[in-house]
Amino acid sequence: MKNTFLATSLLLISFMGYSQETKIIDSTAVFILDQMGDNIGDLQSVSFDLSNSIDEFDDQGNIVTQFSTSTITFSGPDKLLIRTDGTKGKVGYWYDGTYVTYYSYDENNYVTLEAPETTIEMIDTMHENYSFQFPAADFFYPSLTDDMIEQFDSISYLGKKVVRGVECYHIMASNEKLNIQMWISNETFLLPKHFIVIYKEKSNIQYESTFSNWSINPVIPESAFSFLAPPTARLISILKKS
């Protein structure tokens, strides 16, 4: 499954076109990012928890922070399960290699769509066509390091730091409009622990996530990725973005 584990660019979409010609790229930071990417690409399956905080502007221009927690599971090149509960509600995604289902626990309704045959293609297609959100997907994008080198003016290694009791490698990337900081666990698999995205031109609003409870190569039954609708749930339809 190396280099085909997951590919999308939900945050990197915002990065495009911001880089200047002069770059300062730290080789140590690049090495750590490459090692993390290679290790993730070699996984057969994985599950983890993710805690998010996201700053948004309300109708009056005030910054409002939304919070959520997610449990995320991948298996092979074509299986994905996400459950997210937060201040904007509780939702889930099930992808079995043929169909993807979005379910709102709060509204008790769901939509099932035909999907591409790999998680990579499904994530990209569903985000582009329906604005589906797949938390922290960029860390599993096989070309993450290359994309960061292309889109950022500087990538720096800031040393080892302890984040919530875990020793991590601290990496920062910056360009005219964005500052990104990553803390990558200094353990066997060099997995991400924490990251922050700061939007410089949007009053420094932030997108922040913490990873926890990693389970490496667990055995997951295929049935876990197939959605079984509750008896009273309503099937709905949604429009593709124009």
PDB file of C-alpha atoms in Angstrom:
ATOM      1  CA  MET A   1       0.000   0.000   0.000  1.00  0.00           C
ATOM      2  CA  LYS A   2       3.034   2.267  -0.076  1.00  0.00           C
ATOM      3  CA  ASN A   3       2.338   5.630  -1.698  1.00  0.00           C
ATOM      4  CA  THR A   4      -1.296   4.711  -2.326  1.00  0.00           C
ATOM      5  CA  PHE A   5      -2.579   4.843   1.249  1.00  0.00           C
ATOM      6  CA  LEU A   6      -4.449   8.094   0.886  1.00  0.00           C
ATOM      7  CA  ALA A   7      -4.107  11.129  -1.331  1.00  0.00           C
ATOM      8  CA  THR A   8      -5.954  14.381  -0.993  1.00  0.00           C
ATOM      9  CA  SER A   9      -5.178  18.035  -0.490  1.00  0.00           C
ATOM     10  CA  LEU A  10      -7.862  19.501   1.725  1.00  0.00           C
ATOM     11  CA  LEU A  11      -5.488  21.948   3.397  1.00  0.00           C
ATOM     12  CA  LEU A  12      -2.930  22.041   0.612  1.00  0.00           C
ATOM     13  CA  ILE A  13      -5.580  23.371  -1.753  1.00  0.00           C
ATOM     14  CA  SER A  14      -5.162  26.646   0.133  1.00  0.00           C
ATOM     15  CA  PHE A  15      -1.393  26.574  -0.307  1.00  0.00           C
ATOM     16  CA  MET A  16      -1.307  26.695  -4.096  1.00  0.00           C
ATOM     17  CA  GLY A  17       0.360  29.691  -5.686  1.00  0.00           C
ATOM     18  CA  TYR A  18       1.711  31.305  -2.539  1.00  0.00           C
ATOM     19  CA  SER A  19       5.388  30.399  -2.788  1.00  0.00           C
ATOM     20  CA  GLN A  20       8.121  32.891  -3.640  1.00  0.00           C
ATOM     21  CA  GLU A  21      11.166  32.067  -5.752  1.00  0.00           C
ATOM     22  CA  THR A  22      13.644  32.307  -2.850  1.00  0.00           C
ATOM     23  CA  LYS A  23      13.353  29.301  -0.567  1.00  0.00           C
ATOM     24  CA  ILE A  24      15.008  28.197   2.659  1.00  0.00           C
ATOM     25  CA  ILE A  25      14.473  24.458   3.018  1.00  0.00           C
ATOM     26  CA  ASP A  26      15.970  22.578   5.982  1.00  0.00           C
ATOM     27  CA  SER A  27      17.214  19.131   4.940  1.00  0.00           C
ATOM     28  CA  THR A  28      16.565  17.707   8.418  1.00  0.00           C
ATOM     29  CA  ALA A  29      12.919  18.758   8.234  1.00  0.00           C
ATOM     30  CA  VAL A  30      12.596  17.214   4.778  1.00  0.00           C
ATOM     31  CA  PHE A  31      14.158  13.958   6.000  1.00  0.00           C
ATOM     32  CA  ILE A  32      11.714  13.719   8.916  1.00  0.00           C
ATOM     33  CA  LEU A  33       8.724  14.453   6.675  1.00  0.00           C
ATOM     34  CA  ASP A  34       9.889  11.853   4.156  1.00  0.00           C
ATOM     35  CA  GLN A  35      10.345   9.239   6.882  1.00  0.00           C
ATOM     36  CA  MET A  36       6.876   9.933   8.242  1.00  0.00           C
ATOM     37  CA  GLY A  37       5.381   9.653   4.761  1.00  0.00           C
ATOM     38  CA  ASP A  38       7.205   6.401   3.998  1.00  0.00           C
ATOM     39  CA  ASN A  39       6.093   4.844   7.282  1.00  0.00           C
ATOM     40  CA  ILE A  40       2.465   5.823   6.742  1.00  0.00           C
ATOM     41  CA  GLY A  41       2.618   4.576   3.168  1.00  0.00           C
ATOM     42  CA  ASP A  42       3.777   1.145   4.339  1.00  0.00           C
ATOM     43  CA  LEU A  43       0.814   0.631   6.671  1.00  0.00           C
ATOM     44  CA  GLN A  44      -1.762  -2.002   5.797  1.00  0.00           C
ATOM     45  CA  SER A  45      -4.375  -0.498   8.118  1.00  0.00           C
ATOM     46  CA  VAL A  46      -4.526   2.108  10.850  1.00  0.00           C
ATOM     47  CA  SER A  47      -6.930   3.790  13.233  1.00  0.00           C
ATOM     48  CA  PHE A  48      -6.526   6.873  15.405  1.00  0.00           C
ATOM     49  CA  ASP A  49      -8.420   9.613  17.219  1.00  0.00           C
ATOM     50  CA  LEU A  50      -8.265  13.261  16.224  1.00  0.00           C
ATOM     51  CA  SER A  51      -9.221  16.354  18.231  1.00  0.00           C
ATOM     52  CA  ASN A  52      -9.829  19.514  16.189  1.00  0.00           C
ATOM     53  CA  SER A  53     -10.373  23.192  16.835  1.00  0.00           C
ATOM     54  CA  ILE A  54     -11.249  25.410  13.885  1.00  0.00           C
ATOM     55  CA  ASP A  55     -11.611  29.196  13.884  1.00  0.00           C
ATOM     56  CA  GLU A  56     -14.373  30.649  11.711  1.00  0.00           C
ATOM     57  CA  PHE A  57     -15.900  34.070  11.137  1.00  0.00           C
ATOM     58  CA  ASP A  58     -19.551  34.599  12.043  1.00  0.00           C
ATOM     59  CA  ASP A  59     -21.897  36.974  10.198  1.00  0.00           C
ATOM     60  CA  GLN A  60     -20.632  39.930  12.263  1.00  0.00           C
ATOM     61  CA  GLY A  61     -16.982  39.163  11.528  1.00  0.00           C
ATOM     62  CA  ASN A  62     -16.229  37.763  14.970  1.00  0.00           C
ATOM     63  CA  ILE A  63     -13.953  34.737  15.314  1.00  0.00           C
ATOM     64  CA  VAL A  64     -15.820  31.691  16.594  1.00  0.00           C
ATOM     65  CA  THR A  65     -13.974  28.470  17.433  1.00  0.00           C
ATOM     66  CA  GLN A  66     -15.594  25.144  16.586  1.00  0.00           C
ATOM     67  CA  PHE A  67     -14.477  21.899  18.253  1.00  0.00           C
ATOM     68  CA  SER A  68     -14.758  18.273  17.176  1.00  0.00           C
ATOM     69  CA  THR A  69     -13.364  14.821  17.854  1.00  0.00           C
ATOM     70  CA  SER A  70     -13.056  12.089  15.250  1.00  0.00           C
ATOM     71  CA  THR A  71     -12.252   8.402  15.155  1.00  0.00           C
ATOM     72  CA  ILE A  72     -10.708   7.499  11.801  1.00  0.00           C
ATOM     73  CA  THR A  73      -9.946   4.064  10.351  1.00  0.00           C
ATOM     74  CA  PHE A  74      -8.298   3.121   7.057  1.00  0.00           C
ATOM     75  CA  SER A  75      -7.754  -0.356   5.642  1.00  0.00           C
ATOM     76  CA  GLY A  76      -6.006  -1.198   2.393  1.00  0.00           C
ATOM     77  CA  PRO A  77      -6.337   1.127  -0.587  1.00  0.00           C
ATOM     78  CA  ASP A  78     -10.135   1.184  -0.576  1.00  0.00           C
ATOM     79  CA  LYS A  79     -11.651   1.269   2.920  1.00  0.00           C
ATOM     80  CA  LEU A  80     -12.389   4.261   5.168  1.00  0.00           C
ATOM     81  CA  LEU A  81     -14.541   4.893   8.242  1.00  0.00           C
ATOM     82  CA  ILE A  82     -14.856   8.261   9.995  1.00  0.00           C
ATOM     83  CA  ARG A  83     -17.054   9.263  12.921  1.00  0.00           C
ATOM     84  CA  THR A  84     -16.975  12.918  13.978  1.00  0.00           C
ATOM     85  CA  ASP A  85     -18.763  14.546  16.920  1.00  0.00           C
ATOM     86  CA  GLY A  86     -18.494  18.260  17.578  1.00  0.00           C
ATOM     87  CA  THR A  87     -20.095  21.640  18.049  1.00  0.00           C
ATOM     88  CA  LYS A  88     -21.481  21.461  14.502  1.00  0.00           C
ATOM     89  CA  GLY A  89     -23.029  18.045  15.020  1.00  0.00           C
ATOM     90  CA  LYS A  90     -22.293  14.344  14.746  1.00  0.00           C
ATOM     91  CA  VAL A  91     -21.645  12.755  11.338  1.00  0.00           C
ATOM     92  CA  GLY A  92     -20.082   9.655   9.842  1.00  0.00           C
ATOM     93  CA  TYR A  93     -18.553   8.476   6.570  1.00  0.00           C
ATOM     94  CA  TRP A  94     -18.406   4.875   5.360  1.00  0.00           C
ATOM     95  CA  TYR A  95     -16.464   3.896   2.238  1.00  0.00           C
ATOM     96  CA  ASP A  96     -16.242   0.269   1.103  1.00  0.00           C
ATOM     97  CA  GLY A  97     -14.474   0.627  -2.242  1.00  0.00           C
ATOM     98  CA  THR A  98     -17.691   0.998  -4.232  1.00  0.00           C
ATOM     99  CA  TYR A  99     -19.964   3.393  -2.350  1.00  0.00           C
ATOM    100  CA  VAL A 100     -19.458   6.210   0.129  1.00  0.00           C
ATOM    101  CA  THR A 101     -22.190   7.075   2.623  1.00  0.00           C
ATOM    102  CA  TYR A 102     -22.545  10.284   4.614  1.00  0.00           C
ATOM    103  CA  TYR A 103     -24.802   9.985   7.677  1.00  0.00           C
ATOM    104  CA  SER A 104     -26.017  12.748  10.001  1.00  0.00           C
ATOM    105  CA  TYR A 105     -26.703  11.324  13.445  1.00  0.00           C
ATOM    106  CA  ASP A 106     -28.488  14.530  14.493  1.00  0.00           C
ATOM    107  CA  GLU A 107     -30.880  14.624  11.532  1.00  0.00           C
ATOM    108  CA  ASN A 108     -31.013  10.824  11.127  1.00  0.00           C
ATOM    109  CA  ASN A 109     -30.596  11.025   7.359  1.00  0.00           C
ATOM    110  CA  TYR A 110     -28.001   9.757   4.927  1.00  0.00           C
ATOM    111  CA  VAL A 111     -26.871   9.856   1.330  1.00  0.00           C
ATOM    112  CA  THR A 112     -25.096   7.030  -0.495  1.00  0.00           C
ATOM    113  CA  LEU A 113     -23.073   7.809  -3.615  1.00  0.00           C
ATOM    114  CA  GLU A 114     -21.179   5.733  -6.121  1.00  0.00           C
ATOM    115  CA  ALA A 115     -17.496   6.323  -5.530  1.00  0.00           C
ATOM    116  CA  PRO A 116     -14.158   5.732  -7.264  1.00  0.00           C
ATOM    117  CA  GLU A 117     -12.439   2.450  -6.498  1.00  0.00           C
ATOM    118  CA  THR A 118      -9.651   3.759  -4.273  1.00  0.00           C
ATOM    119  CA  THR A 119      -9.650   5.891  -1.144  1.00  0.00           C
ATOM    120  CA  ILE A 120      -7.320   8.317  -2.893  1.00  0.00           C
ATOM    121  CA  GLU A 121      -9.723   9.004  -5.722  1.00  0.00           C
ATOM    122  CA  MET A 122     -12.784   8.927  -3.483  1.00  0.00           C
ATOM    123  CA  ILE A 123     -11.443  11.586  -1.109  1.00  0.00           C
ATOM    124  CA  ASP A 124     -10.488  13.925  -3.940  1.00  0.00           C
ATOM    125  CA  THR A 125     -13.722  13.403  -5.859  1.00  0.00           C
ATOM    126  CA  MET A 126     -16.085  13.775  -2.910  1.00  0.00           C
ATOM    127  CA  HIS A 127     -14.326  16.860  -1.594  1.00  0.00           C
ATOM    128  CA  GLU A 128     -14.359  18.474  -5.028  1.00  0.00           C
ATOM    129  CA  ASN A 129     -17.950  17.557  -5.928  1.00  0.00           C
ATOM    130  CA  TYR A 130     -19.724  17.727  -2.562  1.00  0.00           C
ATOM    131  CA  SER A 131     -17.354  19.519  -0.130  1.00  0.00           C
ATOM    132  CA  PHE A 132     -17.122  16.439   2.093  1.00  0.00           C
ATOM    133  CA  GLN A 133     -14.533  16.980   4.830  1.00  0.00           C
ATOM    134  CA  PHE A 134     -12.022  14.254   5.687  1.00  0.00           C
ATOM    135  CA  PRO A 135     -10.017  15.337   8.760  1.00  0.00           C
ATOM    136  CA  ALA A 136      -6.189  15.438   8.636  1.00  0.00           C
ATOM    137  CA  ALA A 137      -6.081  13.772   5.229  1.00  0.00           C
ATOM    138  CA  ASP A 138      -3.038  15.770   4.121  1.00  0.00           C
ATOM    139  CA  PHE A 139      -0.728  13.797   6.406  1.00  0.00           C
ATOM    140  CA  PHE A 140      -1.506  10.670   4.394  1.00  0.00           C
ATOM    141  CA  TYR A 141      -0.958  12.297   1.019  1.00  0.00           C
ATOM    142  CA  PRO A 142       2.035  10.495  -0.570  1.00  0.00           C
ATOM    143  CA  SER A 143       3.530  13.670  -2.045  1.00  0.00           C
ATOM    144  CA  LEU A 144       3.064  15.817   1.069  1.00  0.00           C
ATOM    145  CA  THR A 145       6.782  16.637   1.363  1.00  0.00           C
ATOM    146  CA  ASP A 146       7.169  17.555  -2.309  1.00  0.00           C
ATOM    147  CA  ASP A 147       4.046  19.712  -2.209  1.00  0.00           C
ATOM    148  CA  MET A 148       5.280  21.556   0.864  1.00  0.00           C
ATOM    149  CA  ILE A 149       8.661  22.221  -0.750  1.00  0.00           C
ATOM    150  CA  GLU A 150       6.889  23.585  -3.806  1.00  0.00           C
ATOM    151  CA  GLN A 151       4.355  25.758  -2.007  1.00  0.00           C
ATOM    152  CA  PHE A 152       6.278  27.159   0.978  1.00  0.00           C
ATOM    153  CA  ASP A 153       9.112  29.676   1.087  1.00  0.00           C
ATOM    154  CA  SER A 154      10.714  28.145   4.175  1.00  0.00           C
ATOM    155  CA  ILE A 155      10.621  24.794   5.935  1.00  0.00           C
ATOM    156  CA  SER A 156      12.518  24.648   9.225  1.00  0.00           C
ATOM    157  CA  TYR A 157      13.384  22.053  11.833  1.00  0.00           C
ATOM    158  CA  LEU A 158      12.953  23.630  15.286  1.00  0.00           C
ATOM    159  CA  GLY A 159      14.290  20.778  17.408  1.00  0.00           C
ATOM    160  CA  LYS A 160      12.715  18.276  19.757  1.00  0.00           C
ATOM    161  CA  LYS A 161       9.747  19.337  21.894  1.00  0.00           C
ATOM    162  CA  VAL A 162       7.491  17.470  24.324  1.00  0.00           C
ATOM    163  CA  VAL A 163       3.800  17.576  23.387  1.00  0.00           C
ATOM    164  CA  ARG A 164       1.388  16.051  25.895  1.00  0.00           C
ATOM    165  CA  GLY A 165       4.074  13.778  27.269  1.00  0.00           C
ATOM    166  CA  VAL A 166       5.400  12.683  23.869  1.00  0.00           C
ATOM    167  CA  GLU A 167       8.795  13.762  22.505  1.00  0.00           C
ATOM    168  CA  CYS A 168       8.272  15.180  19.019  1.00  0.00           C
ATOM    169  CA  TYR A 169      10.174  16.701  16.115  1.00  0.00           C
ATOM    170  CA  HIS A 170       8.969  20.282  15.615  1.00  0.00           C
ATOM    171  CA  ILE A 171       8.731  21.457  11.990  1.00  0.00           C
ATOM    172  CA  MET A 172       7.519  24.815  10.700  1.00  0.00           C
ATOM    173  CA  ALA A 173       6.630  25.831   7.144  1.00  0.00           C
ATOM    174  CA  SER A 174       5.782  29.369   6.093  1.00  0.00           C
ATOM    175  CA  ASN A 175       4.844  31.433   3.078  1.00  0.00           C
ATOM    176  CA  GLU A 176       3.195  34.812   2.528  1.00  0.00           C
ATOM    177  CA  LYS A 177      -0.250  33.706   3.656  1.00  0.00           C
ATOM    178  CA  LEU A 178       0.215  30.624   5.829  1.00  0.00           C
ATOM    179  CA  ASN A 179       2.229  29.358   8.758  1.00  0.00           C
ATOM    180  CA  ILE A 180       2.118  25.648   9.526  1.00  0.00           C
ATOM    181  CA  GLN A 181       3.662  23.917  12.519  1.00  0.00           C
ATOM    182  CA  MET A 182       3.859  20.139  12.883  1.00  0.00           C
ATOM    183  CA  TRP A 183       4.943  18.018  15.819  1.00  0.00           C
ATOM    184  CA  ILE A 184       5.890  14.499  14.691  1.00  0.00           C
ATOM    185  CA  SER A 185       6.304  11.818  17.338  1.00  0.00           C
ATOM    186  CA  ASN A 186       9.868  10.590  17.937  1.00  0.00           C
ATOM    187  CA  GLU A 187       8.727   6.990  18.202  1.00  0.00           C
ATOM    188  CA  THR A 188       9.029   3.952  15.941  1.00  0.00           C
ATOM    189  CA  PHE A 189       6.667   5.074  13.183  1.00  0.00           C
ATOM    190  CA  LEU A 190       7.275   8.863  13.305  1.00  0.00           C
ATOM    191  CA  LEU A 191       3.542   9.540  13.286  1.00  0.00           C
ATOM    192  CA  PRO A 192       2.004  13.021  13.510  1.00  0.00           C
ATOM    193  CA  LYS A 193       1.081  14.170  17.006  1.00  0.00           C
ATOM    194  CA  HIS A 194      -0.087  17.752  16.588  1.00  0.00           C
ATOM    195  CA  PHE A 195      -0.339  20.471  13.945  1.00  0.00           C
ATOM    196  CA  ILE A 196      -1.469  24.076  13.614  1.00  0.00           C
ATOM    197  CA  VAL A 197      -2.325  26.055  10.480  1.00  0.00           C
ATOM    198  CA  ILE A 198      -2.328  29.852  10.879  1.00  0.00           C
ATOM    199  CA  TYR A 199      -3.945  31.966   8.151  1.00  0.00           C
ATOM    200  CA  LYS A 200      -1.925  35.184   8.187  1.00  0.00           C
ATOM    201  CA  GLU A 201      -4.248  37.220   5.969  1.00  0.00           C
ATOM    202  CA  LYS A 202      -7.372  36.162   7.879  1.00  0.00           C
ATOM    203  CA  SER A 203      -6.648  37.722  11.280  1.00  0.00           C
ATOM    204  CA  ASN A 204      -4.375  34.770  12.148  1.00  0.00           C
ATOM    205  CA  ILE A 205      -7.292  32.374  12.559  1.00  0.00           C
ATOM    206  CA  GLN A 206      -6.148  28.822  13.273  1.00  0.00           C
ATOM    207  CA  TYR A 207      -6.896  25.216  12.408  1.00  0.00           C
ATOM    208  CA  GLU A 208      -5.464  22.912  15.080  1.00  0.00           C
ATOM    209  CA  SER A 209      -5.467  19.124  15.484  1.00  0.00           C
ATOM    210  CA  THR A 210      -4.073  16.550  17.910  1.00  0.00           C
ATOM    211  CA  PHE A 211      -3.629  12.859  17.068  1.00  0.00           C
ATOM    212  CA  SER A 212      -3.929  10.122  19.697  1.00  0.00           C
ATOM    213  CA  ASN A 213      -4.622   6.419  20.255  1.00  0.00           C
ATOM    214  CA  TRP A 214      -2.842   5.174  17.148  1.00  0.00           C
ATOM    215  CA  SER A 215      -3.464   1.497  16.335  1.00  0.00           C
ATOM    216  CA  ILE A 216      -1.027   0.170  13.738  1.00  0.00           C
ATOM    217  CA  ASN A 217      -2.115  -2.539  11.284  1.00  0.00           C
ATOM    218  CA  PRO A 218      -5.187  -3.693  13.233  1.00  0.00           C
ATOM    219  CA  VAL A 219      -7.354  -6.459  11.798  1.00  0.00           C
ATOM    220  CA  ILE A 220     -10.614  -4.798  10.758  1.00  0.00           C
ATOM    221  CA  PRO A 221     -13.568  -6.726   9.287  1.00  0.00           C
ATOM    222  CA  GLU A 222     -14.700  -5.455   5.893  1.00  0.00           C
ATOM    223  CA  SER A 223     -18.242  -5.157   7.216  1.00  0.00           C
ATOM    224  CA  ALA A 224     -17.091  -2.225   9.366  1.00  0.00           C
ATOM    225  CA  PHE A 225     -16.848  -0.078   6.232  1.00  0.00           C
ATOM    226  CA  SER A 226     -20.363  -0.818   4.928  1.00  0.00           C
ATOM    227  CA  PHE A 227     -23.123   1.480   6.152  1.00  0.00           C
ATOM    228  CA  LEU A 228     -26.189  -0.142   7.692  1.00  0.00           C
ATOM    229  CA  ALA A 229     -28.970   2.411   7.888  1.00  0.00           C
ATOM    230  CA  PRO A 230     -30.949   2.653  11.138  1.00  0.00           C
ATOM    231  CA  PRO A 231     -34.579   1.579  10.626  1.00  0.00           C
ATOM    232  CA  THR A 232     -35.953   5.130  10.886  1.00  0.00           C
ATOM    233  CA  ALA A 233     -33.195   6.891   8.907  1.00  0.00           C
ATOM    234  CA  ARG A 234     -34.195   8.867   5.796  1.00  0.00           C
ATOM    235  CA  LEU A 235     -32.397   8.493   2.480  1.00  0.00           C
ATOM    236  CA  ILE A 236     -31.801  11.923   0.951  1.00  0.00           C
ATOM    237  CA  SER A 237     -30.164  13.304  -2.183  1.00  0.00           C
ATOM    238  CA  ILE A 238     -27.597  16.077  -2.525  1.00  0.00           C
ATOM    239  CA  LEU A 239     -26.596  18.213  -5.478  1.00  0.00           C
ATOM    240  CA  LYS A 240     -23.160  18.100  -7.025  1.00  0.00           C
ATOM    241  CA  LYS A 241     -21.331  21.425  -6.906  1.00  0.00           C
ATOM    242  CA  SER A 242     -21.562  23.322 -10.158  1.00  0.00           C
TER     243      SER A 242
END
